[in-house]
CSV table of C-alpha atoms in Angstrom, one decimal:
chain,number,residue,atom,x,y,z
P,1,ARG,CA,-11.7,16.0,22.0
P,2,GLY,CA,-14.8,14.1,22.9
P,3,LEU,CA,-13.3,10.7,22.2
P,4,GLY,CA,-13.4,9.6,25.8
P,5,GLU,CA,-9.7,8.7,25.6
P,6,SER,CA,-6.5,10.5,26.3
P,7,PHE,CA,-4.4,10.9,23.2
P,8,GLU,CA,-1.2,12.4,21.8
P,9,LEU,CA,-0.5,13.9,18.4
P,10,ILE,CA,2.6,12.8,16.6
P,11,TYR,CA,3.7,14.8,13.5
P,12,VAL,CA,6.5,13.4,11.4
P,13,ASP,CA,8.6,16.0,9.5
P,14,ASP,CA,10.0,14.0,6.6
P,15,GLY,CA,12.9,16.3,5.8
P,16,SER,CA,10.8,19.3,4.8
P,17,ALA,CA,12.6,22.3,3.2
P,18,ASP,CA,9.9,24.9,3.8
P,19,GLY,CA,8.4,26.5,6.9
P,20,THR,CA,7.0,23.3,8.3
P,21,PRO,CA,9.5,22.9,11.3
P,22,ALA,CA,8.7,26.4,12.6
P,23,LEU,CA,5.0,25.9,12.2
P,24,LEU,CA,5.2,22.5,14.1
P,25,GLU,CA,7.2,24.1,16.8
P,26,ARG,CA,4.6,26.8,17.4
P,27,LEU,CA,2.0,24.1,17.5
P,28,ARG,CA,4.0,22.0,20.1
P,29,ARG,CA,4.3,25.0,22.4
P,30,ARG,CA,0.6,25.6,22.4
P,31,ASP,CA,-0.4,22.0,22.9
P,32,PRO,CA,1.5,19.8,25.3
P,33,GLU,CA,0.0,16.6,23.7
P,34,VAL,CA,1.9,17.3,20.4
P,35,ARG,CA,5.2,15.4,19.7
P,36,ILE,CA,7.3,16.2,16.6
P,37,LEU,CA,9.6,13.7,14.9
P,38,THR,CA,12.1,15.3,12.6
P,39,LEU,CA,13.9,13.0,10.1
P,40,SER,CA,17.4,13.8,9.0
P,41,ARG,CA,16.3,13.9,5.3
P,42,ASN,CA,13.3,12.9,3.1
P,43,PHE,CA,13.0,9.1,3.5
P,44,GLY,CA,9.6,8.8,1.8
P,45,HIS,CA,6.0,8.5,2.7
P,46,GLN,CA,6.0,4.9,4.0
P,47,LEU,CA,9.1,5.2,6.1
P,48,ALA,CA,7.8,8.5,7.6
P,49,ILE,CA,4.6,6.6,8.7
P,50,THR,CA,6.8,3.8,10.1
P,51,ALA,CA,8.6,6.4,12.2
P,52,GLY,CA,5.3,7.6,13.6
P,53,LEU,CA,4.1,4.1,14.3
P,54,ASP,CA,7.4,3.2,16.1
P,55,PHE,CA,6.9,6.1,18.5
P,56,ALA,CA,3.1,5.7,19.1
P,57,ARG,CA,2.4,4.4,22.6
P,58,GLY,CA,-1.4,4.4,22.9
P,59,ARG,CA,-3.8,1.5,23.0
P,60,ALA,CA,-4.4,2.3,19.3
P,61,CYS,CA,-3.3,4.9,16.8
P,62,VAL,CA,-4.7,6.6,13.7
P,63,VAL,CA,-2.6,7.2,10.6
P,64,MET,CA,-3.5,10.1,8.4
P,65,ASP,CA,-1.9,12.6,6.1
P,66,THR,CA,-1.7,16.3,6.9
P,67,ASP,CA,-2.8,17.6,3.5
P,68,GLY,CA,-6.4,17.9,4.7
P,69,GLN,CA,-7.7,15.1,2.4
P,70,ASP,CA,-8.3,12.8,5.4
P,71,PRO,CA,-11.0,14.6,7.5
P,72,PRO,CA,-10.5,14.4,11.3
P,73,GLU,CA,-14.3,14.2,11.7
P,74,VAL,CA,-14.0,10.5,10.6
P,75,ILE,CA,-11.8,9.6,13.6
P,76,PRO,CA,-14.7,9.2,16.1
P,77,ARG,CA,-16.3,6.7,13.7
P,78,LEU,CA,-13.0,4.8,13.5
P,79,VAL,CA,-12.7,4.7,17.3
P,80,GLU,CA,-16.3,3.6,17.7
P,81,THR,CA,-15.8,0.7,15.3
P,82,TRP,CA,-12.6,-0.2,17.1
P,83,ARG,CA,-14.4,-0.3,20.4
P,84,GLN,CA,-16.8,-2.9,18.9
P,85,GLY,CA,-13.8,-5.3,18.8
P,86,HIS,CA,-12.0,-4.7,15.5
P,87,GLU,CA,-8.2,-4.4,15.6
P,88,VAL,CA,-7.9,-2.6,12.3
P,89,VAL,CA,-10.4,-0.1,11.0
P,90,TYR,CA,-9.6,1.3,7.6
P,91,ALA,CA,-11.2,4.3,5.9
P,92,VAL,CA,-12.5,3.6,2.4
P,93,ARG,CA,-12.8,6.4,0.0
P,94,ALA,CA,-16.4,6.5,-1.3
P,95,ARG,CA,-15.7,9.7,-3.3
P,96,ARG,CA,-12.4,11.3,-4.3
P,97,GLU,CA,-13.0,15.0,-4.7
P,98,GLY,CA,-10.4,17.2,-6.5
P,99,GLU,CA,-8.8,14.2,-8.4
P,100,GLY,CA,-8.8,13.8,-12.1
P,101,LEU,CA,-10.2,11.0,-14.2
P,102,PHE,CA,-6.8,9.5,-14.8
P,103,LYS,CA,-5.9,9.5,-11.1
P,104,ARG,CA,-9.2,7.8,-10.1
P,105,ALA,CA,-9.0,5.2,-12.9
P,106,SER,CA,-5.3,4.4,-12.2
P,107,ALA,CA,-6.0,4.0,-8.5
P,108,ALA,CA,-9.0,1.7,-9.1
P,109,LEU,CA,-6.9,-0.4,-11.5
P,110,PHE,CA,-4.0,-0.6,-9.1
P,111,TYR,CA,-6.1,-1.9,-6.2
P,112,ARG,CA,-7.9,-4.5,-8.3
P,113,LEU,CA,-4.8,-5.7,-10.0
P,114,LEU,CA,-2.9,-5.9,-6.7
P,115,ARG,CA,-5.8,-8.0,-5.3
P,116,ARG,CA,-5.6,-10.4,-8.2
P,117,LEU,CA,-1.8,-10.8,-7.9
P,118,THR,CA,-1.3,-11.2,-4.2
P,119,SER,CA,-2.5,-13.7,-1.6
P,120,VAL,CA,-3.0,-11.0,0.9
P,121,ASP,CA,-6.6,-9.6,1.1
P,122,ILE,CA,-5.8,-5.9,0.6
P,123,PRO,CA,-9.1,-3.8,0.8
P,124,LEU,CA,-10.1,-1.9,-2.3
P,125,ASP,CA,-9.9,1.9,-2.4
P,126,ALA,CA,-8.4,2.2,1.1
P,127,GLY,CA,-5.3,4.3,1.7
P,128,ASP,CA,-3.2,4.7,4.8
P,129,PHE,CA,-5.9,6.5,6.7
P,130,ARG,CA,-6.9,3.9,9.3
P,131,LEU,CA,-7.0,3.0,13.0
P,132,ILE,CA,-4.5,0.3,14.2
P,133,ASP,CA,-4.8,-1.5,17.5
P,134,GLY,CA,-1.8,-1.7,19.8
P,135,LYS,CA,-1.5,-5.5,19.2
P,136,VAL,CA,-1.1,-4.9,15.5
P,137,LEU,CA,1.4,-2.1,16.1
P,138,ALA,CA,3.5,-4.6,18.1
P,139,VAL,CA,3.6,-6.9,15.0
P,140,LEU,CA,4.4,-4.0,12.6
P,141,ARG,CA,7.4,-3.0,14.7
P,142,GLU,CA,8.9,-6.4,14.2
P,143,LEU,CA,8.6,-6.2,10.4
P,144,ARG,CA,11.6,-4.1,9.3
P,145,GLU,CA,11.8,-4.8,5.6
P,146,THR,CA,13.2,-1.8,3.6
P,147,ASN,CA,10.8,-1.6,0.7
P,148,ARG,CA,7.6,-1.1,2.7
P,149,PHE,CA,4.0,-1.3,1.6
P,150,LEU,CA,2.3,-0.7,4.9
P,151,ARG,CA,-1.2,-1.4,3.7
P,152,GLY,CA,-0.1,-4.9,2.7
P,153,LEU,CA,1.9,-5.5,5.9
P,154,ILE,CA,-1.1,-4.5,8.0
P,155,CYS,CA,-3.3,-7.0,6.2
P,156,TRP,CA,-0.6,-9.7,6.3
P,157,ALA,CA,-0.6,-9.4,10.1
P,158,GLY,CA,-4.2,-10.6,10.2
P,159,PHE,CA,-6.5,-9.7,13.1
P,160,SER,CA,-10.0,-8.4,12.7
P,161,HIS,CA,-10.6,-5.8,10.1
P,162,ALA,CA,-13.6,-3.4,9.5
P,163,ARG,CA,-14.3,-0.5,7.1
P,164,VAL,CA,-15.7,2.9,7.4
P,165,GLU,CA,-16.6,4.9,4.3
P,166,TYR,CA,-15.9,8.6,3.9
P,167,ASP,CA,-15.7,11.3,1.2
P,168,ARG,CA,-12.1,12.3,0.5
P,169,ARG,CA,-11.6,16.1,0.3
P,170,PRO,CA,-9.4,18.1,-2.1
P,171,ARG,CA,-6.0,19.1,-0.8
P,172,LEU,CA,-6.0,22.2,1.4
P,173,GLY,CA,-3.1,23.7,-0.5
P,174,GLY,CA,0.1,22.9,-2.3
P,175,LYS,CA,0.8,20.2,-4.8
P,176,THR,CA,1.2,16.5,-4.3
P,177,HIS,CA,4.7,15.1,-4.0
P,178,TYR,CA,3.5,11.8,-5.5
P,179,PRO,CA,3.8,12.3,-9.3
P,180,PHE,CA,3.1,9.5,-11.8
P,181,TRP,CA,6.5,7.9,-11.6
P,182,SER,CA,6.5,7.9,-7.8
P,183,MET,CA,3.1,6.2,-7.9
P,184,ALA,CA,4.4,3.6,-10.4
P,185,ARG,CA,7.4,2.9,-8.1
P,186,PHE,CA,5.0,2.5,-5.2
P,187,ALA,CA,3.0,0.0,-7.2
P,188,VAL,CA,6.1,-2.0,-8.0
P,189,ASP,CA,7.0,-2.1,-4.3
P,190,ALA,CA,3.5,-3.3,-3.5
P,191,VAL,CA,3.6,-6.1,-6.1
P,192,THR,CA,7.1,-7.3,-5.5
P,193,SER,CA,6.6,-7.3,-1.7
P,194,PHE,CA,3.6,-9.6,-1.7
P,195,SER,CA,3.6,-11.5,-5.0
P,196,HIS,CA,5.8,-13.8,-7.0
P,197,GLU,CA,3.4,-13.7,-10.0
P,198,PRO,CA,5.7,-11.6,-12.2
P,199,LEU,CA,8.4,-14.3,-12.0
P,200,ARG,CA,5.9,-16.9,-12.9
P,201,TRP,CA,4.8,-14.8,-15.9
P,202,VAL,CA,8.4,-14.7,-17.0
P,203,THR,CA,8.5,-18.5,-16.8
P,204,PHE,CA,5.3,-18.9,-18.8
P,205,CYS,CA,6.5,-16.4,-21.4
P,206,GLY,CA,9.7,-18.3,-21.7
P,207,ALA,CA,7.8,-21.6,-22.3
P,208,ALA,CA,5.6,-19.9,-24.8
P,209,SER,CA,8.6,-18.5,-26.7
P,210,PHE,CA,10.2,-22.0,-26.7
P,211,LEU,CA,7.0,-23.5,-28.2
P,212,LEU,CA,6.9,-20.7,-30.8
P,213,SER,CA,10.5,-21.3,-31.7
P,214,LEU,CA,9.7,-25.0,-32.3
P,215,ALA,CA,6.8,-24.1,-34.5
P,216,LEU,CA,9.0,-21.7,-36.5
P,217,GLY,CA,11.7,-24.4,-36.7
P,218,VAL,CA,9.1,-26.8,-38.3
P,219,TRP,CA,8.1,-24.1,-40.7
P,220,VAL,CA,11.8,-23.4,-41.7
P,221,LEU,CA,12.3,-27.1,-42.4
P,222,TYR,CA,9.2,-27.2,-44.5
P,223,VAL,CA,10.4,-24.3,-46.6
P,224,ARG,CA,13.8,-25.8,-46.9
P,225,PHE,CA,12.7,-29.2,-48.1
P,226,CYS,CA,9.3,-28.7,-49.6
P,227,ASN,CA,9.6,-25.3,-51.3
P,228,PRO,CA,13.2,-24.8,-52.4
P,229,LEU,CA,12.2,-21.9,-54.7
P,230,ALA,CA,10.9,-19.8,-51.8
P,231,VAL,CA,13.0,-16.7,-51.0
P,232,ARG,CA,13.7,-16.5,-47.4
P,233,GLY,CA,14.3,-12.9,-46.3
P,234,TRP,CA,15.8,-11.5,-43.2
P,235,SER,CA,12.7,-9.7,-41.9
P,236,SER,CA,11.2,-12.8,-40.2
P,237,LEU,CA,14.5,-13.6,-38.7
P,238,MET,CA,14.9,-10.1,-37.3
P,239,ALA,CA,11.4,-10.1,-35.9
P,240,VAL,CA,12.1,-13.3,-34.0
P,241,VAL,CA,15.5,-12.1,-32.8
P,242,LEU,CA,14.1,-8.7,-31.6
P,243,GLY,CA,11.0,-10.3,-30.1
P,244,LEU,CA,13.0,-12.8,-28.1
P,245,GLY,CA,15.6,-10.2,-27.2
P,246,GLY,CA,12.9,-7.9,-25.8
P,247,LEU,CA,11.4,-10.7,-23.8
P,248,GLN,CA,14.7,-11.5,-22.3
P,249,LEU,CA,15.3,-7.9,-21.3
P,250,ILE,CA,11.9,-7.7,-19.7
P,251,ALA,CA,12.6,-11.0,-17.8
P,252,LEU,CA,16.0,-9.6,-16.6
P,253,GLY,CA,14.3,-6.4,-15.5
P,254,ILE,CA,11.7,-8.3,-13.4
P,255,ILE,CA,14.3,-10.5,-11.9
P,256,GLY,CA,16.5,-7.5,-11.2
P,257,GLU,CA,13.6,-5.8,-9.3
P,258,TYR,CA,13.5,-8.8,-6.9
P,259,LEU,CA,17.3,-9.0,-6.6
P,260,ALA,CA,17.5,-5.3,-5.8
P,261,ARG,CA,15.1,-5.8,-2.9
P,262,VAL,CA,17.2,-8.7,-1.6
P,263,PHE,CA,20.2,-6.4,-1.8
P,264,ASP,CA,18.4,-3.7,0.1
P,265,GLU,CA,17.5,-6.1,2.9
P,266,VAL,CA,20.9,-7.8,3.4
P,267,LYS,CA,22.5,-4.3,4.0
P,268,ARG,CA,20.3,-4.0,7.1
P,269,ARG,CA,20.5,-0.2,7.2
P,270,PRO,CA,18.1,1.6,9.6
P,271,LEU,CA,14.8,2.4,7.9
P,272,TYR,CA,15.1,6.1,8.8
P,273,VAL,CA,17.4,8.4,10.7
P,274,LEU,CA,15.9,10.6,13.4
P,275,ARG,CA,17.3,14.2,13.7
P,276,SER,CA,15.2,15.0,16.8
P,277,ALA,CA,12.1,14.1,18.8
P,278,ARG,CA,10.5,17.0,20.7
P,279,GLY,CA,7.5,16.9,23.0
P,280,ARG,CA,6.4,15.4,26.2
P,281,GLU,CA,7.1,11.6,26.6
P,282,PRO,CA,3.8,9.7,26.9
P,283,ARG,CA,2.9,8.7,30.4
Protein backbone atom coordinates (compact mmCIF):
# COMPACT_ATOMS: atom_id res chain seq x y z
CA ARG A 1 0.00 0.00 0.00
CA GLY A 2 0.99 3.65 -0.07
CA LEU A 3 1.60 3.81 -3.82
CA GLY A 4 -1.31 6.14 -4.39
CA GLU A 5 -2.67 3.78 -7.05
CA SER A 6 -5.19 0.95 -7.00
CA PHE A 7 -3.60 -2.34 -7.95
CA GLU A 8 -4.08 -6.07 -8.38
CA LEU A 9 -1.73 -8.96 -7.67
CA ILE A 10 -1.45 -11.67 -10.33
CA TYR A 11 0.25 -14.93 -9.36
CA VAL A 12 1.11 -17.37 -12.15
CA ASP A 13 1.29 -21.02 -11.07
CA ASP A 14 3.50 -22.57 -13.76
CA GLY A 15 2.40 -26.17 -13.30
CA SER A 16 3.70 -26.56 -9.73
CA ALA A 17 3.65 -30.01 -8.14
CA ASP A 18 3.92 -28.96 -4.48
CA GLY A 19 1.64 -27.07 -2.09
CA THR A 20 1.67 -23.85 -4.10
CA PRO A 21 -1.97 -24.07 -5.38
CA ALA A 22 -3.40 -24.43 -1.86
CA LEU A 23 -1.21 -21.62 -0.54
CA LEU A 24 -2.27 -19.28 -3.36
CA GLU A 25 -5.92 -20.14 -2.83
CA ARG A 26 -5.70 -19.19 0.85
CA LEU A 27 -4.03 -15.95 -0.15
CA ARG A 28 -6.79 -15.21 -2.68
CA ARG A 29 -9.52 -15.73 -0.09
CA ARG A 30 -7.86 -13.25 2.28
CA ASP A 31 -7.16 -10.57 -0.33
CA PRO A 32 -9.76 -9.70 -3.00
CA GLU A 33 -7.06 -8.03 -5.12
CA VAL A 34 -5.29 -11.35 -5.74
CA ARG A 35 -5.79 -13.21 -9.02
CA ILE A 36 -4.35 -16.65 -9.72
CA LEU A 37 -3.50 -18.00 -13.16
CA THR A 38 -2.88 -21.74 -13.17
CA LEU A 39 -1.22 -23.19 -16.27
CA SER A 40 -2.00 -26.75 -17.34
CA ARG A 41 1.67 -27.75 -17.04
CA ASN A 42 5.10 -26.21 -16.67
CA PHE A 43 5.64 -24.00 -19.73
CA GLY A 44 8.78 -22.26 -18.50
CA HIS A 45 9.71 -18.98 -16.88
CA GLN A 46 9.33 -16.69 -19.90
CA LEU A 47 5.94 -18.07 -20.93
CA ALA A 48 4.65 -17.86 -17.36
CA ILE A 49 5.58 -14.17 -17.31
CA THR A 50 3.86 -13.79 -20.69
CA ALA A 51 0.64 -15.21 -19.22
CA GLY A 52 0.77 -12.67 -16.39
CA LEU A 53 1.37 -9.81 -18.82
CA ASP A 54 -1.54 -10.94 -20.99
CA PHE A 55 -3.93 -10.69 -18.02
CA ALA A 56 -2.55 -7.47 -16.53
CA ARG A 57 -4.99 -4.58 -17.02
CA GLY A 58 -3.49 -1.70 -15.10
CA ARG A 59 -1.87 1.48 -16.36
CA ALA A 60 1.42 -0.27 -15.67
CA CYS A 61 2.59 -3.56 -14.23
CA VAL A 62 5.62 -4.80 -12.28
CA VAL A 63 7.17 -8.16 -13.12
CA MET A 64 8.95 -9.94 -10.29
CA ASP A 65 9.80 -13.46 -9.14
CA THR A 66 8.30 -14.90 -5.97
CA ASP A 67 11.47 -16.44 -4.54
CA GLY A 68 12.13 -13.34 -2.43
CA GLN A 69 15.20 -12.20 -4.37
CA ASP A 70 13.34 -9.22 -5.84
CA PRO A 71 12.45 -7.03 -2.82
CA PRO A 72 8.96 -5.44 -2.93
CA GLU A 73 10.45 -2.36 -1.23
CA VAL A 74 11.92 -1.38 -4.61
CA ILE A 75 8.48 -1.08 -6.24
CA PRO A 76 7.75 2.47 -4.95
CA ARG A 77 11.02 3.61 -6.51
CA LEU A 78 10.03 2.01 -9.82
CA VAL A 79 6.64 3.71 -9.68
CA GLU A 80 8.16 7.08 -8.85
CA THR A 81 10.53 6.83 -11.82
CA TRP A 82 7.60 5.80 -14.04
CA ARG A 83 5.65 8.85 -12.93
CA GLN A 84 8.53 10.99 -14.16
CA GLY A 85 7.65 9.95 -17.72
CA HIS A 86 9.56 6.71 -18.37
CA GLU A 87 7.62 3.81 -19.92
CA VAL A 88 10.03 1.05 -18.82
CA VAL A 89 11.88 1.10 -15.50
CA TYR A 90 14.17 -1.86 -15.00
CA ALA A 91 15.81 -2.84 -11.73
CA VAL A 92 19.57 -3.30 -12.03
CA ARG A 93 21.27 -5.66 -9.60
CA ALA A 94 24.07 -3.72 -7.91
CA ARG A 95 24.87 -6.68 -5.64
CA ARG A 96 23.87 -10.34 -5.95
CA GLU A 97 23.81 -11.83 -2.46
CA GLY A 98 23.80 -15.59 -2.03
CA GLU A 99 25.21 -16.34 -5.50
CA GLY A 100 28.51 -18.04 -6.16
CA LEU A 101 31.44 -16.68 -8.13
CA PHE A 102 30.64 -18.81 -11.18
CA LYS A 103 27.02 -17.61 -11.31
CA ARG A 104 28.02 -13.96 -11.04
CA ALA A 105 30.84 -14.29 -13.59
CA SER A 106 28.71 -16.21 -16.10
CA ALA A 107 25.84 -13.71 -15.76
CA ALA A 108 28.20 -10.77 -16.32
CA LEU A 109 29.72 -12.49 -19.37
CA PHE A 110 26.27 -13.32 -20.76
CA TYR A 111 24.99 -9.74 -20.63
CA ARG A 112 28.13 -8.27 -22.15
CA LEU A 113 28.38 -10.87 -24.90
CA LEU A 114 24.70 -10.45 -25.73
CA ARG A 115 25.16 -6.70 -25.99
CA ARG A 116 28.03 -7.17 -28.45
CA LEU A 117 26.11 -9.65 -30.58
CA THR A 118 22.74 -7.93 -30.90
CA SER A 119 21.58 -4.62 -32.27
CA VAL A 120 19.09 -4.25 -29.40
CA ASP A 121 20.34 -2.17 -26.48
CA ILE A 122 19.74 -4.68 -23.67
CA PRO A 123 20.73 -3.20 -20.27
CA LEU A 124 23.54 -4.87 -18.37
CA ASP A 125 22.81 -6.84 -15.18
CA ALA A 126 19.03 -6.33 -15.39
CA GLY A 127 16.70 -9.30 -15.01
CA ASP A 128 12.95 -9.51 -15.45
CA PHE A 129 12.25 -7.37 -12.36
CA ARG A 130 10.94 -4.15 -13.92
CA LEU A 131 7.95 -1.86 -14.35
CA ILE A 132 6.26 -1.80 -17.77
CA ASP A 133 3.86 0.89 -18.93
CA GLY A 134 0.51 -0.06 -20.47
CA LYS A 135 1.61 1.19 -23.90
CA VAL A 136 4.53 -1.23 -23.84
CA LEU A 137 2.24 -4.04 -22.66
CA ALA A 138 0.02 -3.51 -25.69
CA VAL A 139 3.04 -3.99 -27.96
CA LEU A 140 4.21 -7.11 -26.11
CA ARG A 141 0.80 -8.73 -26.48
CA GLU A 142 1.21 -8.51 -30.26
CA LEU A 143 4.59 -10.27 -30.19
CA ARG A 144 3.70 -13.96 -30.02
CA GLU A 145 6.97 -15.66 -30.95
CA THR A 146 7.43 -19.03 -29.29
CA ASN A 147 11.05 -18.87 -28.12
CA ARG A 148 10.77 -15.76 -26.01
CA PHE A 149 13.42 -13.56 -24.47
CA LEU A 150 11.27 -10.91 -22.84
CA ARG A 151 14.13 -8.65 -21.81
CA GLY A 152 15.07 -8.32 -25.44
CA LEU A 153 11.48 -7.92 -26.65
CA ILE A 154 10.87 -5.08 -24.20
CA CYS A 155 13.99 -3.27 -25.38
CA TRP A 156 13.10 -3.94 -29.03
CA ALA A 157 9.73 -2.23 -28.50
CA GLY A 158 11.54 1.01 -27.73
CA PHE A 159 9.95 3.76 -25.58
CA SER A 160 11.71 5.60 -22.76
CA HIS A 161 13.80 3.47 -20.38
CA ALA A 162 15.24 4.22 -16.95
CA ARG A 163 17.09 2.22 -14.33
CA VAL A 164 16.89 1.78 -10.58
CA GLU A 165 19.66 -0.03 -8.71
CA TYR A 166 19.01 -2.43 -5.85
CA ASP A 167 20.70 -5.21 -3.89
CA ARG A 168 19.39 -8.63 -4.79
CA ARG A 169 18.67 -10.86 -1.82
CA PRO A 170 19.35 -14.58 -1.40
CA ARG A 171 16.46 -16.96 -2.02
CA LEU A 172 14.00 -17.27 0.85
CA GLY A 173 13.97 -21.04 0.48
CA GLY A 174 14.18 -23.96 -1.88
CA LYS A 175 16.51 -24.39 -4.83
CA THR A 176 16.59 -22.69 -8.18
CA HIS A 177 14.92 -24.46 -11.11
CA TYR A 178 17.39 -22.81 -13.46
CA PRO A 179 20.43 -25.12 -13.50
CA PHE A 180 23.41 -24.56 -15.77
CA TRP A 181 21.90 -26.22 -18.85
CA SER A 182 18.67 -24.26 -18.52
CA MET A 183 20.67 -21.05 -18.32
CA ALA A 184 22.67 -22.12 -21.38
CA ARG A 185 19.44 -22.79 -23.27
CA PHE A 186 18.13 -19.40 -22.17
CA ALA A 187 21.30 -17.79 -23.54
CA VAL A 188 20.87 -19.58 -26.88
CA ASP A 189 17.28 -18.33 -27.10
CA ALA A 190 18.45 -14.80 -26.38
CA VAL A 191 21.18 -14.84 -29.04
CA THR A 192 19.18 -16.53 -31.79
CA SER A 193 16.16 -14.29 -31.16
CA PHE A 194 18.04 -11.03 -31.69
CA SER A 195 21.22 -11.77 -33.62
CA HIS A 196 22.35 -13.31 -36.91
CA GLU A 197 26.00 -13.09 -35.89
CA PRO A 198 26.46 -16.87 -35.36
CA LEU A 199 25.46 -17.47 -38.97
CA ARG A 200 27.94 -14.84 -40.11
CA TRP A 201 30.63 -16.50 -38.00
CA VAL A 202 29.95 -19.77 -39.79
CA THR A 203 30.41 -18.00 -43.13
CA PHE A 204 33.70 -16.45 -41.99
CA CYS A 205 34.93 -19.80 -40.66
CA GLY A 206 34.03 -21.43 -43.97
CA ALA A 207 35.98 -18.77 -45.87
CA ALA A 208 38.96 -19.18 -43.53
CA SER A 209 38.84 -22.97 -44.00
CA PHE A 210 38.80 -22.52 -47.77
CA LEU A 211 41.86 -20.26 -47.63
CA LEU A 212 43.60 -22.73 -45.35
CA SER A 213 42.85 -25.58 -47.76
CA LEU A 214 44.36 -23.54 -50.61
CA ALA A 215 47.51 -22.99 -48.57
CA LEU A 216 47.72 -26.69 -47.77
CA GLY A 217 47.21 -27.48 -51.44
CA VAL A 218 50.17 -25.29 -52.38
CA TRP A 219 52.25 -27.03 -49.71
CA VAL A 220 51.26 -30.49 -51.04
CA LEU A 221 52.27 -29.48 -54.56
CA TYR A 222 55.58 -28.19 -53.24
CA VAL A 223 56.28 -31.48 -51.47
CA ARG A 224 55.26 -33.44 -54.54
CA PHE A 225 57.44 -31.66 -57.09
CA CYS A 226 60.27 -30.13 -55.06
CA ASN A 227 60.93 -32.77 -52.41
CA PRO A 228 60.11 -36.20 -53.83
CA LEU A 229 62.00 -38.00 -51.04
CA ALA A 230 59.75 -36.58 -48.29
CA VAL A 231 57.52 -39.14 -46.59
CA ARG A 232 53.97 -37.92 -46.42
CA GLY A 233 52.10 -39.53 -43.53
CA TRP A 234 48.42 -39.72 -42.83
CA SER A 235 48.47 -37.62 -39.64
CA SER A 236 48.32 -34.27 -41.42
CA LEU A 237 45.53 -35.54 -43.65
CA MET A 238 43.53 -36.81 -40.70
CA ALA A 239 44.01 -33.52 -38.86
CA VAL A 240 42.63 -31.59 -41.81
CA VAL A 241 39.71 -33.99 -42.32
CA LEU A 242 38.75 -34.03 -38.65
CA GLY A 243 39.12 -30.26 -38.34
CA LEU A 244 36.93 -29.55 -41.34
CA GLY A 245 34.45 -32.23 -40.26
CA GLY A 246 34.12 -30.67 -36.81
CA LEU A 247 33.67 -27.24 -38.34
CA GLN A 248 30.92 -28.55 -40.59
CA LEU A 249 29.10 -30.15 -37.66
CA ILE A 250 29.29 -26.91 -35.68
CA ALA A 251 27.94 -25.02 -38.70
CA LEU A 252 25.07 -27.49 -39.10
CA GLY A 253 24.29 -27.20 -35.39
CA ILE A 254 24.07 -23.41 -35.54
CA ILE A 255 21.92 -23.50 -38.66
CA GLY A 256 19.78 -26.17 -37.01
CA GLU A 257 19.12 -23.89 -34.02
CA TYR A 258 17.68 -21.25 -36.32
CA LEU A 259 15.69 -23.79 -38.35
CA ALA A 260 14.24 -25.26 -35.15
CA ARG A 261 12.93 -21.82 -34.21
CA VAL A 262 11.38 -21.39 -37.64
CA PHE A 263 9.72 -24.79 -37.16
CA ASP A 264 8.35 -23.74 -33.76
CA GLU A 265 6.93 -20.52 -35.18
CA VAL A 266 5.16 -22.03 -38.22
CA LYS A 267 3.26 -24.50 -36.00
CA ARG A 268 1.52 -21.50 -34.42
CA ARG A 269 0.66 -23.31 -31.20
CA PRO A 270 -0.57 -21.21 -28.26
CA LEU A 271 2.23 -20.01 -26.02
CA TYR A 272 0.61 -21.53 -22.94
CA VAL A 273 -2.55 -23.38 -21.88
CA LEU A 274 -4.55 -21.94 -18.99
CA ARG A 275 -6.13 -24.42 -16.60
CA SER A 276 -7.98 -21.80 -14.56
CA ALA A 277 -8.07 -18.11 -13.71
CA ARG A 278 -9.43 -17.31 -10.25
CA GLY A 279 -10.01 -13.96 -8.66
CA ARG A 280 -12.05 -10.84 -9.19
CA GLU A 281 -11.98 -9.38 -12.67
CA PRO A 282 -10.36 -5.95 -12.77
CA ARG A 283 -12.74 -3.03 -12.87
